[in-house]
Amino acid sequence: MCGIIGYVGTQDAKKALVDGLQTLEYRGYDSAGISFFTDNKIKTIKKVGKVSNLRENVKASASDMESHCGIGHTRWATHGGVSDTNSHPHTAGKVTLIHNGIIENYKELQDELAEKGVFPVSQTDSEIAAMVINDLYDGNPEEAIRLGTAKLKGAYGFCIMFEDIPDTIYAIRSGSPLVAAHTEKGSLIASDMVALVSYTKQYFVLKEGHLAKITKDEIIVKDEFGDIYGPTIHHISWDVGAAKKGGYDYFMMKEIHEQPESLRNTIKPRFINGLPDFTDDGVPDSLFEGIDKIVITACGTAMHAGLIGKNMIERLARIPVTVEIASEFRYQNPIINEKTLIITISQSGETADTLAAIALAKEHGCKTLSVVNVKQSSIARESDYVLYTHAGPEVAVASTKAYSVQLSVMYLLAFKLALITGNVSENKIREYTAEFADIANKVEETLSYDNQSENIAKRLAKAEDIFFIGRGLDYMLSCEGSLKLKEISYIHSEAYAAGELKHGTISLITDNVPVIALATQPDVYAKVISNVQEVRSRGAKVILITDSDASVDASLCDHQIVLPETSPIFTPFLSVVILQYLAYYVAVEKGLNVDQPRNLAKSVTVE
Ligand code: M6R
């Protein structure tokens, strides 16, 4: 959720921190702040608004202050409204800290401190954590952090500075991610690798409960017993340019255009002799043997990829699959056991609810497999097996390329499972995979539909409600199209199984209400067309997306988009590009910040 960074080294810490926060801004953009040592004192500057606003403030009030050590934070507000006071860093006595996560028992701790006559100035749970650590501090920082964090319930990633220990940062985490690196220019710690990549490609993940002491010359990590621990160094496989806009107005558009490459990187290495193979991923076929059902659990867009995964696995492998929203799954007392394969899907690999679903699955003895984009993320580490998607960093809050590659892995899994169950012949699977191996090129072709999509989007931008309808795969894709649109354009939108309209929703269709209908599946094509006629006769403006084989009576819709030629099972990869474009261009037409929609953050590390 929030973005955090710490820097100590030879460079100007203020600049390093503000630049780092700029790369982390997608994690939260309610306010931003930094604290840094200058003249052996800690100076804090924090402001409501974007990092650019903080940058101006730092320039105006601190450009002559020398500093080589500091911490910075970009906030997604949870406890306490959006204000300068509630912004991070928070200071209590000698302690200044930044926090990503939620301290659940902050009220009780606040009451304890009140009895000692200590009161917070903000409404945040994070300031209470600073007060707790300060209360226990008598010159031994590690002891105060250990004793203090032992009192906290909830999730946290902290970077902490002590007023009387200059040019040193301490960091500890529970639940919220922290990665760190030591480089020639100094040492860094952050909530995400994107903040490190302009310094180095080597990093390590701070483990749960480990405590790091970060200075210019080294990072010393101690485990929960106080023993020095040598962390495993990982390598960032993408380039610094991957986390920059590269000439596009918004990251979202850049990431839409990166879909063909992301698909190639994700699919190609997993074909051997025309058949899906997960050997290099360390995922053995035996994982799939003896399972009697699959539960896919995820949130948001990742959950929508799961819906299509269910359709493909059930269709090809005939194994029963349910798709559960991770935040619901946890509290449903699900019927799962050692014969259940739990598949979690996540771009960030840090989504708190999805992570909790894995913990629950493990308690029930289930096998766990995750489909994750961020290497070494918490979900990847907690799962028994991982299939990484290779989309590179996704910065726009609205997920695009991550969705496509998640879909591609679900298709690979469906092919693999169909072979294992023997439900589809090897020859037929080879036919599918031969076409699938070319899907990135088809997606590339669909990218040329931008002008057409933009023209349609301009007409949609004034709508107050927009409906998406479809059947089967098209319905599942409609869910994603609708989420994308409402997320970044703030237009109310809903996705409906086209046949379900008559059971309530059709009462909302009045003159000029836009309906985006997907009709790419031959087995239900005629049915969807009937549903289109039903909404048209009630005044709806219909945008119809069809496959290349469909012959449509021109009077049936206001606009038709015909996808490049492909087999019906692969149309989701193409249709989604159109839906992403429509959402994007509607938001641009409305003058909105496409990459940072209000109230949202990229990585949802709180439950
Ligand atoms: O990082 P994850 O894939 O676990 O995130 C899950 C959702 O928060 C995410 O897919 C969200 O719905 C998208 N940003 C929407 O575009």
Coordinates of C-alpha atoms and ligand atoms in Angstrom, one line a residue, residues 299-302 345-349 351 354 397-399 406 483-484 487 602 604, ligand 1:
C299 CA -8.6 -10.3 -5.8
G300 CA -9.8 -7.8 -8.4
T301 CA -8.3 -8.2 -11.8
A302 CA -6.3 -11.3 -10.8
I345 CA -3.0 -15.3 -8.6
S346 CA -1.3 -12.0 -7.9
Q347 CA 0.6 -9.3 -9.7
S348 CA 2.3 -7.8 -6.7
G349 CA 2.6 -11.0 -4.7
T351 CA -2.0 -8.7 -1.5
T354 CA -4.5 -13.5 -1.0
V397 CA -2.7 1.1 -10.8
A398 CA -5.0 -0.3 -13.4
S399 CA -3.7 -3.7 -14.2
Q406 CA -2.0 -14.3 -15.8
L483 CA -13.7 -3.0 -13.5
K484 CA -11.1 -1.3 -15.7
E487 CA -11.6 2.2 -11.8
K602 CA -1.3 -0.5 -6.6
V604 CA -3.1 -3.7 -1.4
Ligands
M6R1 O1 -1.3 -7.5 -6.9 P1 -2.6 -8.3 -7.1 O2 -2.7 -8.9 -8.4 O3 -2.7 -9.3 -6.0 O4 -3.7 -7.2 -6.9 C1 -5.0 -7.6 -6.8 C2 -5.9 -6.4 -7.1 O5 -5.8 -5.4 -6.2 C3 -5.6 -5.8 -8.5 O6 -5.7 -6.8 -9.5 C4 -6.6 -4.7 -8.8 O7 -7.9 -5.1 -8.9 C5 -6.2 -4.0 -10.1 N1 -5.2 -3.0 -9.8 C6 -7.3 -3.4 -10.9 O8 -6.8 -2.9 -12.1

